[in-house]
Short mmCIF file of C-alpha atoms in Angstrom, two decimals:
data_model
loop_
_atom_site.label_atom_id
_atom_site.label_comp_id
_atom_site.label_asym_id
_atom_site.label_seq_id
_atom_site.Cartn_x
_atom_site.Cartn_y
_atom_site.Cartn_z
CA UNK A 1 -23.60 -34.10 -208.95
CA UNK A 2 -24.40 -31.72 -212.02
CA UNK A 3 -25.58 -28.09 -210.25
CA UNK A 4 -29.04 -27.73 -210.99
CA UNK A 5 -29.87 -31.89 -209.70
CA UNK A 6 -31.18 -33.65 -207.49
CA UNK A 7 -31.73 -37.22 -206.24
CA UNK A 8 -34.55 -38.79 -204.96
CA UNK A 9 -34.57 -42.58 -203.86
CA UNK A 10 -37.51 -44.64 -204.07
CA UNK A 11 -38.27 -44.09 -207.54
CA UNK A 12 -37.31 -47.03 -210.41
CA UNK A 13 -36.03 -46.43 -213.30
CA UNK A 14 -37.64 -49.22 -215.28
CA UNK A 15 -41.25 -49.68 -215.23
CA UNK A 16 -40.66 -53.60 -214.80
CA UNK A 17 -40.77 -55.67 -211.53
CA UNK A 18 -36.81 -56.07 -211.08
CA UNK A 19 -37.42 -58.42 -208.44
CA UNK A 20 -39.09 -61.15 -211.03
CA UNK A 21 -37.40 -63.77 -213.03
CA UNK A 22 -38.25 -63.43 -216.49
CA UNK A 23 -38.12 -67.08 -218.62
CA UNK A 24 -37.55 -66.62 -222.02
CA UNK A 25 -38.75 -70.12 -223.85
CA UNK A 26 -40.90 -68.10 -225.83
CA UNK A 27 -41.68 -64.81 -227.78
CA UNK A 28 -44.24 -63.86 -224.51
CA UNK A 29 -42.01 -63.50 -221.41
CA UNK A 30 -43.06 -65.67 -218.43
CA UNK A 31 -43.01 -64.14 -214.47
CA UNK A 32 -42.37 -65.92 -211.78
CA UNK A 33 -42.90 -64.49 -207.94
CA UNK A 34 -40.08 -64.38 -206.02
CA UNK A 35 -38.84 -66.36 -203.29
CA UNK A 36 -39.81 -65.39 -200.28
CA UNK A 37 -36.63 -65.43 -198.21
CA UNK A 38 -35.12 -63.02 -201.30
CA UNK A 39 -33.07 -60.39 -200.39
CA UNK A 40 -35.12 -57.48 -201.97
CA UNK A 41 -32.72 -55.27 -204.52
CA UNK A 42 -31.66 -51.67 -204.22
CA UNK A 43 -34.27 -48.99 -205.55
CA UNK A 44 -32.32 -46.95 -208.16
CA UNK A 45 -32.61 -43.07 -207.57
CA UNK A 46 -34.40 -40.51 -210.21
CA UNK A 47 -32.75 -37.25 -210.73
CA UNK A 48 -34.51 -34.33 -209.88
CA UNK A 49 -34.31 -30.69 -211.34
CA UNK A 50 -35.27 -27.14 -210.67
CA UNK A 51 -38.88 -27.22 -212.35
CA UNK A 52 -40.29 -23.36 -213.08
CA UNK A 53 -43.62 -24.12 -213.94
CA UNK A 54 -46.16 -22.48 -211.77
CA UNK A 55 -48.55 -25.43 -210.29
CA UNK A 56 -51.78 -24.11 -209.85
CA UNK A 57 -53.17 -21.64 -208.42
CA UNK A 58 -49.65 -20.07 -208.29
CA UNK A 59 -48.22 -18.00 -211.20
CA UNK A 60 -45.95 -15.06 -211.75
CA UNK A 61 -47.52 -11.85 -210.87
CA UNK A 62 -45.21 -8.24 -211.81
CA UNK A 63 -45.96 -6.57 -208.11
CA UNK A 64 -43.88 -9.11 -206.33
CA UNK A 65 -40.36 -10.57 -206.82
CA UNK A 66 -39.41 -13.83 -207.99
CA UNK A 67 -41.35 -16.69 -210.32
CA UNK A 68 -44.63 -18.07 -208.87
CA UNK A 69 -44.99 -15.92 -205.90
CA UNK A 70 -48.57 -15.71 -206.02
CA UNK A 71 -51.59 -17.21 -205.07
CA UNK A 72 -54.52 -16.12 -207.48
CA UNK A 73 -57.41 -17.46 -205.15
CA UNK A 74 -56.13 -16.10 -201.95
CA UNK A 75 -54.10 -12.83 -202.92
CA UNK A 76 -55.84 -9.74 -202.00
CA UNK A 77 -54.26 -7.96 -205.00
CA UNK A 78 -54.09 -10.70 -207.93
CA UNK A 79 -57.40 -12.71 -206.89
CA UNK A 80 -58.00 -14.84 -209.80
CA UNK A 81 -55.51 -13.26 -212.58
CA UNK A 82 -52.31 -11.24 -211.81
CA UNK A 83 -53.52 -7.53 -210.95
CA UNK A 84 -57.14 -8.08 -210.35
CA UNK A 85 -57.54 -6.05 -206.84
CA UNK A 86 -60.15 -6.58 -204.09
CA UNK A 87 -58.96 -3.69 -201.99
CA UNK A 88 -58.80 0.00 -202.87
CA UNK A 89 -55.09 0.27 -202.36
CA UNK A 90 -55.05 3.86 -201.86
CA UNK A 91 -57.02 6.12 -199.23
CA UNK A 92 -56.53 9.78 -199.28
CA UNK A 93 -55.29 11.33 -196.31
CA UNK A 94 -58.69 12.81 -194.11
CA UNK A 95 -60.23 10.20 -195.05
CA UNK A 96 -61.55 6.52 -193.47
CA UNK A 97 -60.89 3.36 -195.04
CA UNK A 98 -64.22 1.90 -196.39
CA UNK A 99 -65.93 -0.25 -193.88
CA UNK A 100 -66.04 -4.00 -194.27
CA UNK A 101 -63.22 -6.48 -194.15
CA UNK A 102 -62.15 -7.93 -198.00
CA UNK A 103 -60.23 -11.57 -198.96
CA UNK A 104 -60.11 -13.65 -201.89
CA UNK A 105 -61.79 -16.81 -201.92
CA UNK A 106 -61.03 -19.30 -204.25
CA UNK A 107 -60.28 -16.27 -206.89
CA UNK A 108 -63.34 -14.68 -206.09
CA UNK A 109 -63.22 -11.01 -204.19
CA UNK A 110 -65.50 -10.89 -201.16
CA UNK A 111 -66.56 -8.46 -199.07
CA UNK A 112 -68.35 -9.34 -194.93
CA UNK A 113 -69.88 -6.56 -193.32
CA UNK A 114 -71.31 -6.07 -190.04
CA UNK A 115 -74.39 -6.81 -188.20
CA UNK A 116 -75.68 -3.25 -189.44
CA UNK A 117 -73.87 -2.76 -192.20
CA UNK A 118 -74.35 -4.33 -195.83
CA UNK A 119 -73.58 -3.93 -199.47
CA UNK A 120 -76.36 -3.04 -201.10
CA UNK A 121 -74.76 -1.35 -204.10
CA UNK A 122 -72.39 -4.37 -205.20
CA UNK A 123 -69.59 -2.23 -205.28
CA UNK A 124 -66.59 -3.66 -203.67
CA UNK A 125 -64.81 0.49 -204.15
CA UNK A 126 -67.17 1.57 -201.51
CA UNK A 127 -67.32 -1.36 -199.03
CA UNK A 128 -69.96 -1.77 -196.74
CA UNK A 129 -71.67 1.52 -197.69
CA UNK A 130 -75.54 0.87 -196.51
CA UNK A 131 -76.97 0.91 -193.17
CA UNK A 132 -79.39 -1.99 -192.11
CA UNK A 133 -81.35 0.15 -189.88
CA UNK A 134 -82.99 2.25 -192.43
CA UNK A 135 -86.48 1.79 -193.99
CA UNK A 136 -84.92 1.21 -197.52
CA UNK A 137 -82.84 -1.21 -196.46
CA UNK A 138 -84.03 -2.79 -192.95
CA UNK A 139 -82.26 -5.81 -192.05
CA UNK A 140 -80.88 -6.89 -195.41
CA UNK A 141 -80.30 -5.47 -198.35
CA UNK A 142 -83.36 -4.56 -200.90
CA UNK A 143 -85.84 -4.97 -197.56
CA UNK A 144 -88.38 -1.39 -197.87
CA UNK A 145 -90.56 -1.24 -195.37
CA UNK A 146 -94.23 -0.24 -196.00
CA UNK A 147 -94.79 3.84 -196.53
CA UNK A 148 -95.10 5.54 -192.97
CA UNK A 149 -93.66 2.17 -191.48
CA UNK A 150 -89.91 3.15 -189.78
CA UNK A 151 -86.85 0.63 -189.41
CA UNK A 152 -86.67 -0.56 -185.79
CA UNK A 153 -83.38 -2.06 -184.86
CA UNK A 154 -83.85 -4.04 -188.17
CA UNK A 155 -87.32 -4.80 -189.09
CA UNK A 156 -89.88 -3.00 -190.64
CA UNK A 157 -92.54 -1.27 -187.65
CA UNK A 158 -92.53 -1.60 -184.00
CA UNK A 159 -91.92 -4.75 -181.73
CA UNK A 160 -95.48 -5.79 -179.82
CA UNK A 161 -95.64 -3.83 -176.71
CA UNK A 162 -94.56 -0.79 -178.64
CA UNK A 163 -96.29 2.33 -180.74
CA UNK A 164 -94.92 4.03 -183.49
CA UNK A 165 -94.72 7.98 -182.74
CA UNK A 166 -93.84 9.47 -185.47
CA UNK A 167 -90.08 8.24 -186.39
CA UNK A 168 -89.94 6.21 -182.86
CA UNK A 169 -90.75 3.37 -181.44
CA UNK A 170 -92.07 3.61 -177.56
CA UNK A 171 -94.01 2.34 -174.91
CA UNK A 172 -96.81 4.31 -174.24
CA UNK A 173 -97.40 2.95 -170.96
CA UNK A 174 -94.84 4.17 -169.14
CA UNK A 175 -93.16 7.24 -171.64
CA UNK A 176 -93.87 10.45 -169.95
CA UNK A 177 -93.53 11.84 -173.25
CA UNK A 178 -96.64 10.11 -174.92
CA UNK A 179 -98.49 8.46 -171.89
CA UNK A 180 -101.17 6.19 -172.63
CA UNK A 181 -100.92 7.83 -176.65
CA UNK A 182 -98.35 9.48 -178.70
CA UNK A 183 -97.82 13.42 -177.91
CA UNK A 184 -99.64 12.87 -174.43
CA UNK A 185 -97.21 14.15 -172.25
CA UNK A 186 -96.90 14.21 -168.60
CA UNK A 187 -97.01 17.60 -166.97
CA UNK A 188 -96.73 18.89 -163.08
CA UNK A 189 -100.67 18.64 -161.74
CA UNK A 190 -102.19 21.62 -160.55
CA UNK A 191 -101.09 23.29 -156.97
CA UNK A 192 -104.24 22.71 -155.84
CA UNK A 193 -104.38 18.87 -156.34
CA UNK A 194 -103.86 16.04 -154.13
CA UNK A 195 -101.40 14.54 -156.36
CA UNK A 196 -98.54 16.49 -154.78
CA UNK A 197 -97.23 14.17 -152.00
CA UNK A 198 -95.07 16.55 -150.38
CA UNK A 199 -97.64 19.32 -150.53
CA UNK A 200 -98.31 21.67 -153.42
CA UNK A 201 -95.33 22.59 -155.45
CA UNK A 202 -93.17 20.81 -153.32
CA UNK A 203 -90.57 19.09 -155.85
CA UNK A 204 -87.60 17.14 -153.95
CA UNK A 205 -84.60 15.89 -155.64
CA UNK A 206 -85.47 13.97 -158.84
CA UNK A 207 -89.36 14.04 -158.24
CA UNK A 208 -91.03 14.75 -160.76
CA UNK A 209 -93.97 14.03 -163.84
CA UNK A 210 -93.76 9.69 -164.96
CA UNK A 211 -96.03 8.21 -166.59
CA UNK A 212 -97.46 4.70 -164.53
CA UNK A 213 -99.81 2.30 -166.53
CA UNK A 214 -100.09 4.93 -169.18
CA UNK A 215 -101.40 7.04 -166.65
CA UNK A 216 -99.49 10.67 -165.63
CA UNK A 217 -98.43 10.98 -161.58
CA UNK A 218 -95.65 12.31 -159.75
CA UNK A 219 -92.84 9.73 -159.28
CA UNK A 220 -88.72 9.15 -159.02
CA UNK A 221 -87.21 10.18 -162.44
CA UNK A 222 -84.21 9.38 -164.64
CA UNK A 223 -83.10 6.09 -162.73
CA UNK A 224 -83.60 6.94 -159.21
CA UNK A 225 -85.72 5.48 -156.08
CA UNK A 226 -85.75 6.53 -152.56
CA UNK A 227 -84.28 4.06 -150.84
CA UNK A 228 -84.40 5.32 -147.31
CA UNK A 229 -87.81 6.38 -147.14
CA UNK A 230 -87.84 10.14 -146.72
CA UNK A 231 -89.05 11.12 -150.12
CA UNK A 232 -90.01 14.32 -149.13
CA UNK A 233 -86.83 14.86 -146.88
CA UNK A 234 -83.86 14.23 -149.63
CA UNK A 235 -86.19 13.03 -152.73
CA UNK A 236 -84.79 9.72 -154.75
CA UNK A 237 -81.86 10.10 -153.79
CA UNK A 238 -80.24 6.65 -154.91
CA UNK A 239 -79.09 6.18 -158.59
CA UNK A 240 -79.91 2.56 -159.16
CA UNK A 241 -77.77 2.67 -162.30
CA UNK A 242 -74.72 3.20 -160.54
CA UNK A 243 -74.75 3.07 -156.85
CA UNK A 244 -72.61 0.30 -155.59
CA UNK A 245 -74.47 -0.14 -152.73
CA UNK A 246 -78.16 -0.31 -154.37
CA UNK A 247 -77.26 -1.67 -157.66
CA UNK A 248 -80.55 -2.40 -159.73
CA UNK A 249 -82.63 -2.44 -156.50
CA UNK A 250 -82.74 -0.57 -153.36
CA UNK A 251 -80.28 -2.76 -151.10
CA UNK A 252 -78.47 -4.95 -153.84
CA UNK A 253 -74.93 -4.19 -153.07
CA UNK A 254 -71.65 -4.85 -155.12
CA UNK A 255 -68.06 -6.23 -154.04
CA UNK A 256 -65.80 -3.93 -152.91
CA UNK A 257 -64.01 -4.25 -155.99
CA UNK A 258 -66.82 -3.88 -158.34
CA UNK A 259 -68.49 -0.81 -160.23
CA UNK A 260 -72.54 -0.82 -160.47
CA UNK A 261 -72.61 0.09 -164.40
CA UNK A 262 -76.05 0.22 -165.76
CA UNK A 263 -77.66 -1.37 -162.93
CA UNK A 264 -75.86 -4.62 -162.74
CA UNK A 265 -72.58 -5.24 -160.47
CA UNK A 266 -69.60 -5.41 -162.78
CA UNK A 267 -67.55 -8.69 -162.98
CA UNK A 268 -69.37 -10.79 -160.50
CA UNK A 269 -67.74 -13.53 -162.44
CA UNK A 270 -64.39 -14.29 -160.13
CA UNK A 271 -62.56 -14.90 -163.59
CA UNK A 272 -63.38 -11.21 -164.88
CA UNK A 273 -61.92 -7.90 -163.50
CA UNK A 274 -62.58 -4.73 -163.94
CA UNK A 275 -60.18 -2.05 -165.44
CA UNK A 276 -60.60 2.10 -164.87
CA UNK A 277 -61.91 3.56 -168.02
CA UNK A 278 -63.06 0.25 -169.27
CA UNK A 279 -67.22 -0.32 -169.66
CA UNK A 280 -66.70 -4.16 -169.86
CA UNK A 281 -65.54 -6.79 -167.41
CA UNK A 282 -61.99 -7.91 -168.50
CA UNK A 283 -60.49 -11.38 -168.93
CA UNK A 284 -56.86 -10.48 -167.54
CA UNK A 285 -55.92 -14.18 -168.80
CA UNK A 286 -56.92 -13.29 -172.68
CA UNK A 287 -56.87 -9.80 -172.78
CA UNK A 288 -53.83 -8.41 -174.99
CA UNK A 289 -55.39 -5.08 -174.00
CA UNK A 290 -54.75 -5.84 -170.61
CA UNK A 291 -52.48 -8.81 -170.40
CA UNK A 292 -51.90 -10.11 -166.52
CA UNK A 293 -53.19 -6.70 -165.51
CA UNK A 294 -55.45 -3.67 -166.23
CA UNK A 295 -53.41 -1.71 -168.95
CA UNK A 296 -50.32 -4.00 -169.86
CA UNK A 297 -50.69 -3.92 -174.01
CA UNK A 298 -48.92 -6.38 -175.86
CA UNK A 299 -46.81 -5.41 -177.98
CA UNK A 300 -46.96 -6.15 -182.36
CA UNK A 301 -48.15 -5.57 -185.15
CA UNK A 302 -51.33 -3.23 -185.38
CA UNK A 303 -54.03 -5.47 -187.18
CA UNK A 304 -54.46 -4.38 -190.64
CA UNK A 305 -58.75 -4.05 -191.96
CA UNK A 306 -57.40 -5.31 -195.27
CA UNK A 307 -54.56 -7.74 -195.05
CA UNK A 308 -54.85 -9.81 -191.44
CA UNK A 309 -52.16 -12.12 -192.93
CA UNK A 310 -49.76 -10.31 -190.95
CA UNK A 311 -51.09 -11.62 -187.70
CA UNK A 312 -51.69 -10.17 -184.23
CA UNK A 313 -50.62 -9.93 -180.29
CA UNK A 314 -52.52 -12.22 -178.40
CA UNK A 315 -52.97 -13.13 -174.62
CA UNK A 316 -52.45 -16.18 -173.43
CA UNK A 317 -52.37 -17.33 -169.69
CA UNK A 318 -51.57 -13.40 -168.77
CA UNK A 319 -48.09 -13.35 -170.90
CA UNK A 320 -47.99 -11.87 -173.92
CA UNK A 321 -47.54 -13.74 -177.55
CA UNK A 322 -48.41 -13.48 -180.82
CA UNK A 323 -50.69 -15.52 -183.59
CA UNK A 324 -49.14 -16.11 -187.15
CA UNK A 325 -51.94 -17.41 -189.57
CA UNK A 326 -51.38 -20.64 -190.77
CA UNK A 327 -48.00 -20.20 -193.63
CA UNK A 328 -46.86 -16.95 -192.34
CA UNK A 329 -43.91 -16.71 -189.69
CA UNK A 330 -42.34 -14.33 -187.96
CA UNK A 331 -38.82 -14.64 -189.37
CA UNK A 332 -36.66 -11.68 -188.69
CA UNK A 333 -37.93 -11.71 -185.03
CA UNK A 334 -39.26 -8.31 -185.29
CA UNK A 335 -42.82 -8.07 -183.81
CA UNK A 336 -43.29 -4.61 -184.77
CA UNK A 337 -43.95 -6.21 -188.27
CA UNK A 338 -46.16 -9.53 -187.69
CA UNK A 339 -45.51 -12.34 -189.72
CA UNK A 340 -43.90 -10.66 -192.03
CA UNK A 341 -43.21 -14.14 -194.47
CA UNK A 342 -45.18 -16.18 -196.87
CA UNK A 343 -43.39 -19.87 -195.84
CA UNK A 344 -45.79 -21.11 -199.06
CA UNK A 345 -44.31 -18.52 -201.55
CA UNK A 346 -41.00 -17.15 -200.35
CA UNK A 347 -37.73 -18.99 -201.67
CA UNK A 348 -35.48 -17.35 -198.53
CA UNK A 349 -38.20 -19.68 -196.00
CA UNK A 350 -39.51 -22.25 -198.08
CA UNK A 351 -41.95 -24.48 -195.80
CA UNK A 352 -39.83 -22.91 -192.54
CA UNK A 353 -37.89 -19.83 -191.92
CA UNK A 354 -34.49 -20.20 -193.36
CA UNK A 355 -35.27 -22.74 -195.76
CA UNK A 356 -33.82 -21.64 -198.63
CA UNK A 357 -34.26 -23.30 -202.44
CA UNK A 358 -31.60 -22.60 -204.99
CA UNK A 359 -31.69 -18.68 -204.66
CA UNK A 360 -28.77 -18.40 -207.49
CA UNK A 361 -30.65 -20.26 -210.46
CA UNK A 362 -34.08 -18.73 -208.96
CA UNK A 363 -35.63 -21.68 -208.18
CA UNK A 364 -39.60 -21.17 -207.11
CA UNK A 365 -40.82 -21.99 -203.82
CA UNK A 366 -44.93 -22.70 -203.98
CA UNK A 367 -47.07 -24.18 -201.16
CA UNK A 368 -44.24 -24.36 -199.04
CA UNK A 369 -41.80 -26.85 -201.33
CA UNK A 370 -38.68 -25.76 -203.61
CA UNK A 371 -40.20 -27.08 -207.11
CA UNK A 372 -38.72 -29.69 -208.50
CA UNK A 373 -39.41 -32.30 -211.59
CA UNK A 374 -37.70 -35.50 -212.83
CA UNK A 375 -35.18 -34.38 -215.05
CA UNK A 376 -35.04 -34.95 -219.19
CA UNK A 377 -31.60 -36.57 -219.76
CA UNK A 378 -30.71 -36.77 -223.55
CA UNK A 379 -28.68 -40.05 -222.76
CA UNK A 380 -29.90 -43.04 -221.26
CA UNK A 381 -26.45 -44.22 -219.97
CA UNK A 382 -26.04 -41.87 -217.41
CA UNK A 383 -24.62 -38.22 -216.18
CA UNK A 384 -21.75 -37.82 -216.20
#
């Protein structure tokens, strides 16, 4: 065969059923369907050549070896036409990376920003540069709240059960700092009055000025009750928040192997755990923080906030792995560098890793396939 061919069967050579019989009484040929118990006749083969034209979206891009090796409506740094960047490609040293996560979508830069973040300038330089939780901007982009109305956790003025004081939002009916109004707050009573309970100026452990149905008194502060009953023996002494053993309520006690965080027993699900120095419960079956057990990291690639394409360690079952995005592979076997091959663009792993097209005439690899096209022969009679 003539370097630079290929054959493919399947394809005729003549565009004219070869299995008719053509009668020739006449100057307009006559078919006739063949027999049914015919033999059917050998398909003749089309030669196939190296073909480098770039189907679309691929094309030839100067920051990357090789003919076609880019995608213009997914590459982060050619989206739509060779060179046209969605990324800032360099960030001085001292300095963060601007928030937001970038692609290219169907040759279009885009930018997704958090829950509180947005892009209210339209500037993809600067990412993600407004807050959602200010009055200019309170929820969405553009959305100004009234003058004297603040931002609360994204919408303009307080929720209903709340007051606004001053750049807050509170409930005055139990906020010992504006009880029953804004500024109204709750002081120790006089010596002399019957509020004291343990006689006057008598302050146990974490007793001290609440505020009760927007009304001032003397009461257990900062998260704690008293539990036993001897208030003015050892105060409140019981941190609700984090006592094991009185976890949200005087008596509510946790597993032996759970932590009361915040009032609530960590992990009373049997398939969460908890790990030291972690404030969540812990899936030790998912976790590639904490893969089989508390603190076993798996291993790979560091995920990038601008390219993802290289992949990322994953958990699965409690053994460690790692997730390629669909066309990328892992080819040298290196983890420390992801998926470090395009299987759609790279000519060395064409569709699969060590796939290679014809690497000495540069042939093109694009969506996973060594291009090829039916080739122009001069002569009809053949190649010899």
């Amino acid at each position: 065969m003539i370097a630079g061919l290929a054959t493919t069967s399947g394809c005729a050579k003549s565009s004219i059923d070869v299995g008719a019989r053509e009668l020739s009484d006449a100057s307009t040929p006559v078919f006739i369907e063949p027999d049914a118990d015919a033999a059917p006749l050998p398909q003749a083969d089309t030669l196939m050549c190296i073909s480098y034209e770039c189907p679309a979206p691929y094309a030839t891009c100067p920051d990357k070896p090789g003919l076609c090796n880019t995608n213009l409506k997914t590459d982060l740094n050619n989206c739509g036409a060779c060179g046209k960047q969605c990324v800032v490609p360099v960030v001085p040293d001292g300095e963060m990376a601007p928030p937001g996560e970038f692609s290219c979508v169907d040759g279009e830069c885009r930018l997704r920003c958090g829950g509180q973040i947005g892009d209210c300038n339209g500037q993809l330089e600067d990412g993600c540069e407004s807050s959602l939780l200010d009055s200019p901007n309170c929820g969405s982009c553009g959305n100004v709240c009234k003058d004297g109305e603040i931002c609360y956790k994204g919408a303009c003025g307080c929720p209903p059960g709340y007051t606004q004081c001053g750049t807050a939002c509170t409930q005055t009916n139990k906020d010992a700092n504006n009880c029953g109004a804004c500024g109204n707050a709750c002081d120790l009573p006089e010596e002399d009055s019957s509020a004291w309970p343990c006689g006057p100026g008598v302050l146990p452990p974490f007793l001290g000025p609440v505020c009760g149905n927007s009304s001032c008194t003397l009461g257990c502060t900062k998260g704690h009750f008293d539990c036993n009953n001897d208030m003015c023996g050892d105060g409140c002494e019981t941190d609700l928040a984090r006592d094991p053993k009185n976890c949200g309520a005087c008596g509510h006690a946790c597993l032996p192997e759970q932590e009361c965080v915040a009032g609530v027993c960590e992990c009373e699900d049997p398939g969460l755990s908890h790990c030291p120095g972690a404030n969540v419960c812990i899936d030790l079956m998912r976790d590639p923080q904490n893969c089989g057990t508390c603190g076993n990291v798996c291993p790979g690639h560091a995920t990038n906030t601008f390219d993802r394409t290289l992949g990322h360690p994953i958990c699965e079952l409690g053994r460690c792995s790692y997730y390629c995005p669909p066309g990328r592979a892992d080819c040298d076997g290196q983890i420390e560098n992801g998926c470090e091959v395009n299987l759609m663009l790279d000519p060395r792993n064409c569709g699969g890793c060590g796939v290679e097209c014809d690497l000495e005439k540069g042939q093109p690899c694009a969506e996973g396939r060594c291009l090829t096209k039916p080739c122009d022969l001069p002569d009809a009679g053949g190649v010899f």
